[in-house]
Amino acid sequence: MTSSGPRFDSLGAATARIDGGRGGLFRPLLWLGGLIAAGCAMAVGALLAVFTAIAVAVIAVVAGVVMFLMGMSSRARRSMGGQKGRRRTDGDDTVIEAHKVDGTWVAYGWERSGR
């Protein structure tokens, strides 16, 4: 693939030679522009890598908090003697009586155990 023809003439590439000759007038400017563009691309890539690392760290912290809370809730459930899907079978405690008094429901016969 050669860099000659009318497409590259305006850039000064038509006079640039592969054999290390003097080259075109814009050759150093193009090299400098490429160097600046590469530097900008690396800076943007580094910035995106930092943002990605921060996002992963935040996700890890939130997951750790969720796991801590899940452990605390399961420990509390075990210490209270609760089981998953357990139904109460102690007769009278499962049904309460409620009456509507002046627009508000009032329940009778419901006492929490352990108070």
PDB file of N, CA and C in Angstrom, residues 2-19 21-28 30:
ATOM      1  N   THR A   2       0.681   2.082  -0.936  1.00  0.00           N
ATOM      2  CA  THR A   2       1.531   3.266  -1.048  1.00  0.00           C
ATOM      3  C   THR A   2       0.753   4.493  -0.635  1.00  0.00           C
ATOM      4  N   SER A   3       1.489   5.482  -0.204  1.00  0.00           N
ATOM      5  CA  SER A   3       0.857   6.736   0.192  1.00  0.00           C
ATOM      6  C   SER A   3       1.099   7.791  -0.871  1.00  0.00           C
ATOM      7  N   SER A   4       0.708   7.484  -2.068  1.00  0.00           N
ATOM      8  CA  SER A   4       0.863   8.453  -3.153  1.00  0.00           C
ATOM      9  C   SER A   4      -0.463   8.588  -3.866  1.00  0.00           C
ATOM     10  N   GLY A   5      -0.554   9.552  -4.676  1.00  0.00           N
ATOM     11  CA  GLY A   5      -1.791   9.789  -5.404  1.00  0.00           C
ATOM     12  C   GLY A   5      -2.399  11.098  -4.973  1.00  0.00           C
ATOM     13  N   PRO A   6      -3.456  11.496  -5.636  1.00  0.00           N
ATOM     14  CA  PRO A   6      -4.051  12.798  -5.351  1.00  0.00           C
ATOM     15  C   PRO A   6      -4.674  12.872  -3.960  1.00  0.00           C
ATOM     16  N   ARG A   7      -5.004  11.746  -3.373  1.00  0.00           N
ATOM     17  CA  ARG A   7      -5.647  11.736  -2.065  1.00  0.00           C
ATOM     18  C   ARG A   7      -4.713  12.232  -0.965  1.00  0.00           C
ATOM     19  N   PHE A   8      -3.429  11.933  -1.070  1.00  0.00           N
ATOM     20  CA  PHE A   8      -2.463  12.288  -0.042  1.00  0.00           C
ATOM     21  C   PHE A   8      -1.602  13.485  -0.406  1.00  0.00           C
ATOM     22  N   ASP A   9      -1.803  14.066  -1.559  1.00  0.00           N
ATOM     23  CA  ASP A   9      -0.955  15.182  -1.982  1.00  0.00           C
ATOM     24  C   ASP A   9      -1.098  16.393  -1.078  1.00  0.00           C
ATOM     25  N   SER A  10      -2.292  16.653  -0.580  1.00  0.00           N
ATOM     26  CA  SER A  10      -2.480  17.837   0.244  1.00  0.00           C
ATOM     27  C   SER A  10      -1.808  17.708   1.603  1.00  0.00           C
ATOM     28  N   LEU A  11      -1.465  16.494   2.020  1.00  0.00           N
ATOM     29  CA  LEU A  11      -0.819  16.279   3.305  1.00  0.00           C
ATOM     30  C   LEU A  11       0.695  16.305   3.205  1.00  0.00           C
ATOM     31  N   GLY A  12       1.215  16.372   2.003  1.00  0.00           N
ATOM     32  CA  GLY A  12       2.660  16.377   1.845  1.00  0.00           C
ATOM     33  C   GLY A  12       3.246  14.993   1.778  1.00  0.00           C
ATOM     34  N   ALA A  13       2.410  13.969   1.685  1.00  0.00           N
ATOM     35  CA  ALA A  13       2.894  12.602   1.657  1.00  0.00           C
ATOM     36  C   ALA A  13       3.432  12.225   0.291  1.00  0.00           C
ATOM     37  N   ALA A  14       3.122  12.989  -0.751  1.00  0.00           N
ATOM     38  CA  ALA A  14       3.580  12.649  -2.090  1.00  0.00           C
ATOM     39  C   ALA A  14       5.086  12.801  -2.201  1.00  0.00           C
ATOM     40  N   THR A  15       5.673  13.699  -1.449  1.00  0.00           N
ATOM     41  CA  THR A  15       7.118  13.884  -1.512  1.00  0.00           C
ATOM     42  C   THR A  15       7.852  13.085  -0.454  1.00  0.00           C
ATOM     43  N   ALA A  16       7.133  12.424   0.438  1.00  0.00           N
ATOM     44  CA  ALA A  16       7.782  11.603   1.464  1.00  0.00           C
ATOM     45  C   ALA A  16       8.266  10.316   0.829  1.00  0.00           C
ATOM     46  N   ARG A  17       9.479   9.937   1.169  1.00  0.00           N
ATOM     47  CA  ARG A  17      10.054   8.726   0.598  1.00  0.00           C
ATOM     48  C   ARG A  17      10.288   7.704   1.699  1.00  0.00           C
ATOM     49  N   ILE A  18      10.201   6.470   1.337  1.00  0.00           N
ATOM     50  CA  ILE A  18      10.391   5.389   2.294  1.00  0.00           C
ATOM     51  C   ILE A  18      11.864   5.227   2.637  1.00  0.00           C
ATOM     52  N   ASP A  19      12.747   5.598   1.756  1.00  0.00           N
ATOM     53  CA  ASP A  19      14.177   5.360   1.954  1.00  0.00           C
ATOM     54  C   ASP A  19      14.813   6.342   2.941  1.00  0.00           C
ATOM     55  N   GLY A  21      14.432   9.690   3.063  1.00  0.00           N
ATOM     56  CA  GLY A  21      14.785  10.970   2.471  1.00  0.00           C
ATOM     57  C   GLY A  21      14.223  12.113   3.285  1.00  0.00           C
ATOM     58  N   ARG A  22      14.300  13.242   2.720  1.00  0.00           N
ATOM     59  CA  ARG A  22      13.925  14.459   3.429  1.00  0.00           C
ATOM     60  C   ARG A  22      12.428  14.490   3.770  1.00  0.00           C
ATOM     61  N   GLY A  23      11.566  14.004   2.910  1.00  0.00           N
ATOM     62  CA  GLY A  23      10.140  13.930   3.187  1.00  0.00           C
ATOM     63  C   GLY A  23       9.442  15.234   2.923  1.00  0.00           C
ATOM     64  N   GLY A  24       8.165  15.238   3.261  1.00  0.00           N
ATOM     65  CA  GLY A  24       7.342  16.403   2.989  1.00  0.00           C
ATOM     66  C   GLY A  24       7.401  17.424   4.114  1.00  0.00           C
ATOM     67  N   LEU A  25       6.793  18.526   3.847  1.00  0.00           N
ATOM     68  CA  LEU A  25       6.774  19.627   4.792  1.00  0.00           C
ATOM     69  C   LEU A  25       5.901  19.310   6.011  1.00  0.00           C
ATOM     70  N   PHE A  26       4.832  18.594   5.794  1.00  0.00           N
ATOM     71  CA  PHE A  26       3.894  18.312   6.876  1.00  0.00           C
ATOM     72  C   PHE A  26       4.207  17.028   7.635  1.00  0.00           C
ATOM     73  N   ARG A  27       5.254  16.334   7.255  1.00  0.00           N
ATOM     74  CA  ARG A  27       5.569  15.072   7.906  1.00  0.00           C
ATOM     75  C   ARG A  27       5.835  15.249   9.407  1.00  0.00           C
ATOM     76  N   PRO A  28       6.624  16.193   9.844  1.00  0.00           N
ATOM     77  CA  PRO A  28       6.812  16.354  11.291  1.00  0.00           C
ATOM     78  C   PRO A  28       5.540  16.803  12.003  1.00  0.00           C
ATOM     79  N   LEU A  30       2.465  16.052  11.076  1.00  0.00           N
ATOM     80  CA  LEU A  30       1.595  14.882  11.176  1.00  0.00           C
ATOM     81  C   LEU A  30       2.072  13.941  12.279  1.00  0.00           C
TER      82      LEU A  30
END
